[in-house]
Amino acid sequence: PSTAPTPSTEPTPSTAPTPSTQPSAEPSTQPSVEPSTQPSVQPTPSTTPVVPAVQPVPSIQPNPTPVPAVITTPTPTPSPAATPAVTPENTPDQTVTPVPEDGEIIPDEEVPTAPGVDEPAQPEELEAIADDATPLAGGRGGHWALINLILAILTVLPIYLLVLASFKPGNFLLQYGLNLNLDIPHLTLDNYKLLFTGKHDYWTWFGNSLILTVITVILTLAISAFVAYGFAAYDFKGKNFLFIIVLLILSVPFEVIMLPLYKQISSWGMMDSYVSVVLPFLAHASTIFFFRQYLLGLPKSLIEAGRIDGATEYGIFFKLIVPIMKPAFSAMAILNGMNAWNNYLWPLLVIRSADKYTLTIGLNTLINPYGDNYSLLVVGSVFSIIPIFVLFICFQKYFIEGMTAGAVKE
């Protein structure tokens, strides 16, 4: 028999490639070297056993799991490659848009700017700058601040002139009048010494005016509040007609009714008395109107709750309504107090005795054809401001609230 050929040697597997430290963009999933596809020579049948072929060892490949592409965002500090340099052609007034690198996506809201280029101011920042601007420098409300300053100067200036004149002799006032000249060498306290130590009736006039003012304010507020509460809380026949009459009285000036009122007071025998001064102004039309408008803003359920609890009508008024009307009382107390304190024409008609003169009438008697006492006139005018000033200080807490009450209806 023929000699069997020697079987082919075992196929030598190819050497596994050394894995690279950097993964390729798309790693191959196939082995780099395929085993030989040549079939081995088949021996003729013989008794000699045939050694089976050894399976090739696959090459070691990197992890075939695909790596997703990484999207990078720019760091706050742009790279030199992404940020072009500022050149004369590219001035700092222009915003520079960087060129993204491969694989980078730069969001629009995070685009960095070139060094030295300021970001444009946002609308909110501009509004904040306008709000923080000084009014007198032309910011918001600058015109109103200037107008208020002018009005304040016009208001304070007469008081300043009066106080300054009270420290000067009376003949200076007669010769030069009220002026802004300080004239320190001629300033003196003689006028104030005359006021407190001289023989005159100034403090009698001052006391008469103070008593009449207090009585007039208290009675006017009480009676006007009763009338206004009746118009606001009750429904009765002729209510609207009577209220129209109150409004008509507001449109009639006092000088029109002065003569008929004088004849009526004279016929009742009330001349030369304080009753004739106070009585015509107890039910003040403007105070009634103001109180009515204030009470219309109060809920009717408040009065109904008092009635359900068993309170009388007077109890409801004094225990529920009066405490709520404190702002209105304060505002009207200041206005009516000023009117009573400065009232001149009506007391001049009905008062005849010198010991009953009010302050306004008494100061007027200091100027007469037989002599002018300007020294006492000026310093007395300064002291006449004090009661009104004290009245405002006492009620200023509720004055603004009372004046604006009822302006807005829900």
Short mmCIF file of N, CA and C in Angstrom, two decimals, residues 21-185:
data_model
loop_
_atom_site.label_atom_id
_atom_site.label_comp_id
_atom_site.label_asym_id
_atom_site.label_seq_id
_atom_site.Cartn_x
_atom_site.Cartn_y
_atom_site.Cartn_z
N THR A 21 -4.32 52.33 22.53
CA THR A 21 -4.75 53.10 23.71
C THR A 21 -5.90 54.01 23.39
N GLN A 22 -6.03 54.42 22.13
CA GLN A 22 -7.13 55.27 21.74
C GLN A 22 -8.12 54.46 20.95
N PRO A 23 -9.33 54.40 21.35
CA PRO A 23 -10.33 53.64 20.58
C PRO A 23 -10.59 54.35 19.28
N SER A 24 -10.81 53.53 18.27
CA SER A 24 -11.13 54.11 16.96
C SER A 24 -12.53 54.65 16.99
N ALA A 25 -12.79 55.52 16.01
CA ALA A 25 -14.11 56.14 15.96
C ALA A 25 -15.19 55.10 15.81
N GLU A 26 -14.95 54.04 14.93
CA GLU A 26 -15.93 52.96 14.76
C GLU A 26 -15.17 51.64 14.84
N PRO A 27 -15.08 51.06 16.04
CA PRO A 27 -14.30 49.80 16.19
C PRO A 27 -14.92 48.67 15.37
N SER A 28 -14.06 47.85 14.81
CA SER A 28 -14.53 46.71 13.99
C SER A 28 -14.95 45.58 14.90
N THR A 29 -16.03 44.95 14.50
CA THR A 29 -16.54 43.80 15.27
C THR A 29 -16.06 42.46 14.67
N GLN A 30 -15.28 42.46 13.56
CA GLN A 30 -14.78 41.24 12.95
C GLN A 30 -13.34 40.99 13.37
N PRO A 31 -12.94 39.77 13.57
CA PRO A 31 -11.52 39.48 13.88
C PRO A 31 -10.64 39.89 12.73
N SER A 32 -9.47 40.38 13.13
CA SER A 32 -8.56 40.93 12.12
C SER A 32 -8.05 39.86 11.17
N VAL A 33 -7.80 38.64 11.62
CA VAL A 33 -7.24 37.57 10.76
C VAL A 33 -8.20 36.41 10.73
N GLU A 34 -8.60 35.94 9.53
CA GLU A 34 -9.48 34.80 9.38
C GLU A 34 -8.65 33.52 9.33
N PRO A 35 -9.11 32.49 9.93
CA PRO A 35 -8.38 31.21 9.83
C PRO A 35 -8.35 30.71 8.38
N SER A 36 -7.40 29.96 8.10
CA SER A 36 -7.24 29.45 6.74
C SER A 36 -8.44 28.63 6.34
N THR A 37 -8.88 28.91 5.12
CA THR A 37 -10.06 28.18 4.61
C THR A 37 -9.67 26.97 3.77
N GLN A 38 -8.32 26.77 3.59
CA GLN A 38 -7.88 25.59 2.80
C GLN A 38 -8.14 24.32 3.56
N PRO A 39 -8.89 23.45 2.98
CA PRO A 39 -9.13 22.18 3.71
C PRO A 39 -7.86 21.33 3.70
N SER A 40 -7.71 20.67 4.76
CA SER A 40 -6.53 19.77 4.85
C SER A 40 -6.67 18.59 3.90
N VAL A 41 -5.52 18.00 3.48
CA VAL A 41 -5.50 16.88 2.53
C VAL A 41 -6.04 15.66 3.24
N GLN A 42 -7.07 15.08 2.63
CA GLN A 42 -7.67 13.90 3.24
C GLN A 42 -6.79 12.69 2.94
N PRO A 43 -6.41 12.01 3.98
CA PRO A 43 -5.58 10.78 3.74
C PRO A 43 -6.45 9.66 3.26
N THR A 44 -5.81 8.75 2.65
CA THR A 44 -6.49 7.54 2.22
C THR A 44 -6.79 6.71 3.42
N PRO A 45 -7.77 5.95 3.34
CA PRO A 45 -8.10 5.13 4.52
C PRO A 45 -6.92 4.27 4.90
N SER A 46 -6.63 4.38 6.12
CA SER A 46 -5.52 3.58 6.67
C SER A 46 -5.79 3.37 8.14
N THR A 47 -4.93 2.64 8.69
CA THR A 47 -5.09 2.34 10.10
C THR A 47 -4.48 3.41 10.97
N THR A 48 -3.77 4.33 10.33
CA THR A 48 -3.13 5.37 11.13
C THR A 48 -4.17 6.42 11.48
N PRO A 49 -4.32 6.72 12.79
CA PRO A 49 -5.34 7.72 13.18
C PRO A 49 -4.96 9.12 12.68
N VAL A 50 -6.00 9.86 12.37
CA VAL A 50 -5.81 11.24 11.87
C VAL A 50 -6.03 12.22 13.02
N VAL A 51 -5.04 13.07 13.14
CA VAL A 51 -5.12 14.08 14.22
C VAL A 51 -6.07 15.19 13.76
N PRO A 52 -7.09 15.48 14.54
CA PRO A 52 -8.05 16.57 14.11
C PRO A 52 -7.37 17.94 14.15
N ALA A 53 -7.89 18.78 13.28
CA ALA A 53 -7.33 20.15 13.21
C ALA A 53 -7.76 20.98 14.42
N VAL A 54 -6.83 21.77 14.87
CA VAL A 54 -7.08 22.64 16.04
C VAL A 54 -7.81 23.90 15.59
N GLN A 55 -8.87 24.23 16.33
CA GLN A 55 -9.62 25.45 16.00
C GLN A 55 -8.77 26.69 16.25
N PRO A 56 -8.81 27.61 15.31
CA PRO A 56 -8.00 28.84 15.52
C PRO A 56 -8.52 29.69 16.68
N VAL A 57 -7.58 30.33 17.35
CA VAL A 57 -7.92 31.20 18.49
C VAL A 57 -8.25 32.59 17.94
N PRO A 58 -9.46 33.06 18.24
CA PRO A 58 -9.80 34.40 17.72
C PRO A 58 -8.93 35.47 18.34
N SER A 59 -8.69 36.49 17.56
CA SER A 59 -7.85 37.58 18.04
C SER A 59 -8.60 38.41 19.08
N ILE A 60 -7.83 39.01 19.96
CA ILE A 60 -8.40 39.83 21.04
C ILE A 60 -8.75 41.19 20.45
N GLN A 61 -9.99 41.55 20.54
CA GLN A 61 -10.47 42.82 20.02
C GLN A 61 -10.93 43.73 21.17
N PRO A 62 -10.88 45.01 20.96
CA PRO A 62 -11.41 45.92 22.01
C PRO A 62 -12.90 45.79 22.14
N ASN A 63 -13.42 46.37 23.21
CA ASN A 63 -14.86 46.29 23.50
C ASN A 63 -15.63 46.85 22.31
N PRO A 64 -16.41 45.98 21.67
CA PRO A 64 -17.11 46.46 20.47
C PRO A 64 -18.28 47.37 20.77
N THR A 65 -18.56 47.66 22.09
CA THR A 65 -19.72 48.53 22.41
C THR A 65 -19.48 49.92 21.85
N PRO A 66 -20.38 50.42 21.04
CA PRO A 66 -20.14 51.75 20.45
C PRO A 66 -20.18 52.82 21.52
N VAL A 67 -19.26 53.77 21.42
CA VAL A 67 -19.16 54.88 22.37
C VAL A 67 -19.90 56.07 21.78
N PRO A 68 -20.90 56.59 22.49
CA PRO A 68 -21.64 57.74 21.93
C PRO A 68 -20.74 58.97 21.85
N ALA A 69 -21.08 59.80 20.88
CA ALA A 69 -20.31 61.04 20.72
C ALA A 69 -20.59 61.98 21.87
N VAL A 70 -19.57 62.60 22.38
CA VAL A 70 -19.68 63.49 23.53
C VAL A 70 -19.86 64.92 23.03
N ILE A 71 -20.94 65.56 23.52
CA ILE A 71 -21.21 66.94 23.16
C ILE A 71 -20.68 67.82 24.28
N THR A 72 -19.74 68.56 23.97
CA THR A 72 -19.10 69.42 24.99
C THR A 72 -19.69 70.82 24.91
N THR A 73 -19.77 71.43 26.06
CA THR A 73 -20.22 72.82 26.14
C THR A 73 -19.02 73.70 26.47
N PRO A 74 -19.04 74.90 26.02
CA PRO A 74 -17.86 75.76 26.26
C PRO A 74 -17.73 76.12 27.72
N THR A 75 -16.53 76.20 28.14
CA THR A 75 -16.24 76.64 29.51
C THR A 75 -16.40 78.14 29.59
N PRO A 76 -16.59 78.70 30.82
CA PRO A 76 -16.71 80.16 30.93
C PRO A 76 -15.56 80.93 30.30
N THR A 77 -14.36 80.33 30.33
CA THR A 77 -13.22 81.00 29.72
C THR A 77 -13.00 80.40 28.34
N PRO A 78 -13.22 81.14 27.29
CA PRO A 78 -13.09 80.58 25.94
C PRO A 78 -11.63 80.29 25.62
N SER A 79 -11.47 79.26 24.83
CA SER A 79 -10.12 78.89 24.41
C SER A 79 -9.60 79.88 23.39
N PRO A 80 -8.31 80.02 23.29
CA PRO A 80 -7.75 80.96 22.29
C PRO A 80 -8.17 80.62 20.89
N ALA A 81 -8.35 79.32 20.62
CA ALA A 81 -8.74 78.95 19.27
C ALA A 81 -10.17 79.35 18.97
N ALA A 82 -11.04 79.34 20.02
CA ALA A 82 -12.45 79.65 19.80
C ALA A 82 -12.73 81.13 19.85
N THR A 83 -11.87 81.91 20.44
CA THR A 83 -12.11 83.35 20.59
C THR A 83 -11.10 84.12 19.76
N PRO A 84 -11.57 84.78 18.73
CA PRO A 84 -10.61 85.57 17.94
C PRO A 84 -10.14 86.78 18.72
N ALA A 85 -8.97 87.20 18.43
CA ALA A 85 -8.39 88.37 19.12
C ALA A 85 -9.09 89.63 18.66
N VAL A 86 -9.10 90.62 19.56
CA VAL A 86 -9.70 91.91 19.26
C VAL A 86 -8.71 92.72 18.43
N THR A 87 -9.13 93.07 17.25
CA THR A 87 -8.29 93.81 16.31
C THR A 87 -8.95 95.14 16.01
N PRO A 88 -8.24 96.06 15.36
CA PRO A 88 -8.90 97.33 14.99
C PRO A 88 -10.11 97.13 14.13
N GLU A 89 -10.09 96.04 13.28
CA GLU A 89 -11.28 95.79 12.48
C GLU A 89 -12.42 95.26 13.33
N ASN A 90 -12.04 94.54 14.42
CA ASN A 90 -13.07 93.98 15.31
C ASN A 90 -13.04 94.78 16.59
N THR A 91 -13.73 95.90 16.62
CA THR A 91 -13.70 96.83 17.76
C THR A 91 -14.44 96.24 18.94
N PRO A 92 -14.18 96.74 20.18
CA PRO A 92 -14.88 96.22 21.37
C PRO A 92 -16.35 96.52 21.37
N ASP A 93 -16.82 97.40 20.48
CA ASP A 93 -18.25 97.71 20.47
C ASP A 93 -19.07 96.59 19.85
N GLN A 94 -18.39 95.62 19.20
CA GLN A 94 -19.12 94.55 18.54
C GLN A 94 -18.97 93.27 19.34
N THR A 95 -20.02 92.47 19.37
CA THR A 95 -20.01 91.19 20.06
C THR A 95 -19.40 90.14 19.15
N VAL A 96 -18.42 89.42 19.62
CA VAL A 96 -17.70 88.43 18.81
C VAL A 96 -18.31 87.07 19.06
N THR A 97 -18.67 86.40 17.99
CA THR A 97 -19.23 85.05 18.10
C THR A 97 -18.12 84.04 17.86
N PRO A 98 -17.82 83.15 18.79
CA PRO A 98 -16.72 82.20 18.60
C PRO A 98 -17.06 81.15 17.56
N VAL A 99 -16.01 80.58 16.98
CA VAL A 99 -16.18 79.50 16.00
C VAL A 99 -16.11 78.19 16.74
N PRO A 100 -17.16 77.39 16.72
CA PRO A 100 -17.13 76.13 17.48
C PRO A 100 -16.17 75.13 16.86
N GLU A 101 -15.57 74.35 17.72
CA GLU A 101 -14.70 73.29 17.24
C GLU A 101 -15.54 72.10 16.80
N ASP A 102 -14.83 71.11 16.23
CA ASP A 102 -15.53 69.91 15.77
C ASP A 102 -16.14 69.18 16.95
N GLY A 103 -17.42 68.85 16.83
CA GLY A 103 -18.10 68.13 17.89
C GLY A 103 -18.61 68.99 18.99
N GLU A 104 -18.50 70.35 18.89
CA GLU A 104 -18.97 71.26 19.93
C GLU A 104 -20.25 71.94 19.48
N ILE A 105 -21.15 72.11 20.44
CA ILE A 105 -22.38 72.85 20.21
C ILE A 105 -22.45 73.94 21.27
N ILE A 106 -22.46 75.17 20.85
CA ILE A 106 -22.46 76.30 21.79
C ILE A 106 -23.86 76.88 21.82
N PRO A 107 -24.54 76.81 22.97
CA PRO A 107 -25.89 77.40 23.05
C PRO A 107 -25.82 78.91 22.83
N ASP A 108 -26.94 79.43 22.32
CA ASP A 108 -26.98 80.86 22.01
C ASP A 108 -26.87 81.72 23.27
N GLU A 109 -27.51 81.26 24.37
CA GLU A 109 -27.52 82.09 25.55
C GLU A 109 -26.22 82.05 26.32
N GLU A 110 -25.30 81.15 25.94
CA GLU A 110 -24.05 81.03 26.66
C GLU A 110 -22.86 81.43 25.79
N VAL A 111 -23.09 82.15 24.72
CA VAL A 111 -22.00 82.56 23.86
C VAL A 111 -21.12 83.56 24.58
N PRO A 112 -19.87 83.27 24.78
CA PRO A 112 -19.01 84.22 25.49
C PRO A 112 -18.66 85.39 24.60
N THR A 113 -18.25 86.45 25.22
CA THR A 113 -17.84 87.64 24.49
C THR A 113 -16.34 87.80 24.59
N ALA A 114 -15.82 88.64 23.72
CA ALA A 114 -14.38 88.87 23.70
C ALA A 114 -13.93 89.59 24.95
N PRO A 115 -12.70 89.45 25.35
CA PRO A 115 -12.20 90.16 26.54
C PRO A 115 -12.32 91.67 26.35
N GLY A 116 -12.81 92.32 27.42
CA GLY A 116 -12.96 93.77 27.37
C GLY A 116 -14.26 94.26 26.79
N VAL A 117 -15.12 93.35 26.32
CA VAL A 117 -16.39 93.75 25.73
C VAL A 117 -17.49 93.57 26.77
N ASP A 118 -18.21 94.62 27.13
CA ASP A 118 -19.29 94.56 28.12
C ASP A 118 -20.56 94.08 27.47
N GLU A 119 -21.32 93.29 28.24
CA GLU A 119 -22.61 92.84 27.74
C GLU A 119 -23.60 93.98 27.76
N PRO A 120 -24.54 94.01 26.81
CA PRO A 120 -25.53 95.11 26.80
C PRO A 120 -26.44 95.03 28.02
N ALA A 121 -26.85 96.20 28.52
CA ALA A 121 -27.70 96.26 29.71
C ALA A 121 -29.09 95.74 29.39
N GLN A 122 -29.64 94.99 30.32
CA GLN A 122 -30.97 94.44 30.16
C GLN A 122 -32.02 95.50 30.52
N PRO A 123 -33.28 95.34 30.05
CA PRO A 123 -34.34 96.33 30.38
C PRO A 123 -34.55 96.49 31.87
N GLU A 124 -34.45 95.40 32.64
CA GLU A 124 -34.65 95.51 34.08
C GLU A 124 -33.56 96.38 34.71
N GLU A 125 -32.33 96.25 34.21
CA GLU A 125 -31.25 97.06 34.75
C GLU A 125 -31.46 98.53 34.42
N LEU A 126 -31.95 98.81 33.21
CA LEU A 126 -32.20 100.20 32.84
C LEU A 126 -33.28 100.82 33.71
N GLU A 127 -34.36 100.05 34.02
CA GLU A 127 -35.41 100.57 34.90
C GLU A 127 -34.87 100.82 36.30
N ALA A 128 -34.01 99.94 36.80
CA ALA A 128 -33.45 100.14 38.13
C ALA A 128 -32.58 101.40 38.17
N ILE A 129 -31.82 101.63 37.08
CA ILE A 129 -31.00 102.83 37.04
C ILE A 129 -31.86 104.07 37.02
N ALA A 130 -32.99 104.01 36.27
CA ALA A 130 -33.88 105.17 36.22
C ALA A 130 -34.55 105.43 37.56
N ASP A 131 -34.89 104.34 38.30
CA ASP A 131 -35.52 104.52 39.61
C ASP A 131 -34.55 105.09 40.63
N ASP A 132 -33.27 104.72 40.51
CA ASP A 132 -32.28 105.19 41.47
C ASP A 132 -31.75 106.58 41.15
N ALA A 133 -32.17 107.14 40.02
CA ALA A 133 -31.66 108.46 39.64
C ALA A 133 -32.15 109.51 40.61
N THR A 134 -31.33 110.49 40.89
CA THR A 134 -31.72 111.58 41.79
C THR A 134 -32.81 112.40 41.14
N PRO A 135 -33.94 112.67 41.84
CA PRO A 135 -35.03 113.42 41.22
C PRO A 135 -34.60 114.77 40.71
N LEU A 136 -33.76 115.50 41.48
CA LEU A 136 -33.36 116.83 41.06
C LEU A 136 -32.39 116.78 39.89
N ALA A 137 -31.83 115.61 39.60
CA ALA A 137 -30.91 115.49 38.48
C ALA A 137 -31.62 115.16 37.19
N GLY A 138 -32.93 115.14 37.21
CA GLY A 138 -33.69 114.88 35.99
C GLY A 138 -34.24 113.48 35.92
N GLY A 139 -34.21 112.71 37.01
CA GLY A 139 -34.75 111.38 36.99
C GLY A 139 -36.26 111.40 37.07
N ARG A 140 -36.83 110.22 37.35
CA ARG A 140 -38.27 110.11 37.44
C ARG A 140 -38.78 110.96 38.59
N GLY A 141 -39.78 111.77 38.33
CA GLY A 141 -40.37 112.63 39.34
C GLY A 141 -39.58 113.89 39.62
N GLY A 142 -38.59 114.21 38.78
CA GLY A 142 -37.79 115.40 39.03
C GLY A 142 -38.59 116.68 38.93
N HIS A 143 -39.51 116.75 37.97
CA HIS A 143 -40.32 117.96 37.82
C HIS A 143 -41.23 118.17 39.03
N TRP A 144 -41.84 117.09 39.51
CA TRP A 144 -42.73 117.22 40.68
C TRP A 144 -41.93 117.62 41.91
N ALA A 145 -40.72 117.11 42.06
CA ALA A 145 -39.90 117.49 43.21
C ALA A 145 -39.56 118.98 43.16
N LEU A 146 -39.28 119.50 41.97
CA LEU A 146 -38.98 120.92 41.84
C LEU A 146 -40.19 121.78 42.16
N ILE A 147 -41.37 121.34 41.70
CA ILE A 147 -42.60 122.09 42.00
C ILE A 147 -42.89 122.09 43.50
N ASN A 148 -42.72 120.92 44.14
CA ASN A 148 -42.95 120.85 45.59
C ASN A 148 -41.97 121.72 46.36
N LEU A 149 -40.73 121.79 45.87
CA LEU A 149 -39.75 122.64 46.54
C LEU A 149 -40.13 124.12 46.44
N ILE A 150 -40.61 124.52 45.27
CA ILE A 150 -41.03 125.91 45.09
C ILE A 150 -42.23 126.24 45.98
N LEU A 151 -43.21 125.32 46.05
CA LEU A 151 -44.37 125.56 46.90
C LEU A 151 -43.99 125.61 48.37
N ALA A 152 -43.04 124.77 48.77
CA ALA A 152 -42.60 124.80 50.17
C ALA A 152 -41.93 126.13 50.51
N ILE A 153 -41.13 126.64 49.58
CA ILE A 153 -40.48 127.94 49.83
C ILE A 153 -41.52 129.06 49.93
N LEU A 154 -42.52 129.03 49.03
CA LEU A 154 -43.55 130.06 49.07
C LEU A 154 -44.39 129.99 50.35
N THR A 155 -44.52 128.79 50.91
CA THR A 155 -45.29 128.64 52.14
C THR A 155 -44.51 129.09 53.37
N VAL A 156 -43.25 128.77 53.42
CA VAL A 156 -42.43 129.07 54.59
C VAL A 156 -41.94 130.51 54.58
N LEU A 157 -41.81 131.11 53.41
CA LEU A 157 -41.24 132.45 53.32
C LEU A 157 -42.01 133.50 54.12
N PRO A 158 -43.37 133.58 54.05
CA PRO A 158 -44.07 134.57 54.87
C PRO A 158 -43.85 134.40 56.37
N ILE A 159 -43.81 133.13 56.81
CA ILE A 159 -43.58 132.88 58.24
C ILE A 159 -42.18 133.33 58.63
N TYR A 160 -41.21 133.08 57.76
CA TYR A 160 -39.85 133.51 58.05
C TYR A 160 -39.77 135.04 58.12
N LEU A 161 -40.43 135.73 57.20
CA LEU A 161 -40.42 137.20 57.23
C LEU A 161 -41.08 137.74 58.50
N LEU A 162 -42.18 137.08 58.93
CA LEU A 162 -42.88 137.54 60.13
C LEU A 162 -42.02 137.34 61.38
N VAL A 163 -41.39 136.17 61.49
CA VAL A 163 -40.54 135.91 62.65
C VAL A 163 -39.34 136.85 62.66
N LEU A 164 -38.75 137.09 61.48
CA LEU A 164 -37.61 138.00 61.41
C LEU A 164 -38.01 139.43 61.80
N ALA A 165 -39.19 139.86 61.37
CA ALA A 165 -39.65 141.21 61.71
C ALA A 165 -39.95 141.37 63.19
N SER A 166 -40.29 140.25 63.87
CA SER A 166 -40.61 140.35 65.30
C SER A 166 -39.38 140.67 66.14
N PHE A 167 -38.19 140.52 65.60
CA PHE A 167 -36.96 140.85 66.32
C PHE A 167 -36.44 142.24 65.95
N LYS A 168 -37.18 142.99 65.15
CA LYS A 168 -36.76 144.33 64.76
C LYS A 168 -37.68 145.37 65.39
N PRO A 169 -37.20 146.56 65.63
CA PRO A 169 -38.06 147.62 66.19
C PRO A 169 -39.23 147.95 65.24
N GLY A 170 -40.31 148.44 65.82
CA GLY A 170 -41.49 148.74 65.03
C GLY A 170 -41.26 149.80 63.97
N ASN A 171 -40.41 150.79 64.24
CA ASN A 171 -40.17 151.84 63.25
C ASN A 171 -39.44 151.31 62.02
N PHE A 172 -38.63 150.23 62.20
CA PHE A 172 -37.98 149.62 61.04
C PHE A 172 -39.03 148.98 60.13
N LEU A 173 -40.03 148.34 60.71
CA LEU A 173 -41.09 147.74 59.90
C LEU A 173 -41.89 148.81 59.17
N LEU A 174 -42.12 149.94 59.83
CA LEU A 174 -42.85 151.02 59.18
C LEU A 174 -42.03 151.67 58.07
N GLN A 175 -40.71 151.70 58.23
CA GLN A 175 -39.86 152.36 57.25
C GLN A 175 -39.47 151.45 56.09
N TYR A 176 -39.11 150.19 56.39
CA TYR A 176 -38.61 149.29 55.35
C TYR A 176 -39.59 148.16 55.00
N GLY A 177 -40.59 147.95 55.83
CA GLY A 177 -41.52 146.87 55.57
C GLY A 177 -40.90 145.51 55.82
N LEU A 178 -41.61 144.46 55.42
CA LEU A 178 -41.08 143.10 55.55
C LEU A 178 -40.03 142.87 54.47
N ASN A 179 -38.86 142.45 54.86
CA ASN A 179 -37.78 142.21 53.91
C ASN A 179 -36.91 141.07 54.42
N LEU A 180 -36.07 140.56 53.52
CA LEU A 180 -35.20 139.43 53.84
C LEU A 180 -33.87 139.86 54.44
N ASN A 181 -33.69 141.14 54.64
CA ASN A 181 -32.44 141.64 55.19
C ASN A 181 -32.32 141.25 56.67
N LEU A 182 -31.31 140.47 56.99
CA LEU A 182 -31.16 139.99 58.36
C LEU A 182 -30.82 141.13 59.32
N ASP A 183 -29.92 142.01 58.97
CA ASP A 183 -29.61 143.21 59.75
C ASP A 183 -29.37 142.87 61.23
N ILE A 184 -28.35 142.04 61.47
CA ILE A 184 -28.08 141.52 62.82
C ILE A 184 -27.86 142.64 63.85
N PRO A 185 -27.19 143.75 63.56
CA PRO A 185 -26.97 144.77 64.61
C PRO A 185 -28.26 145.36 65.18
#
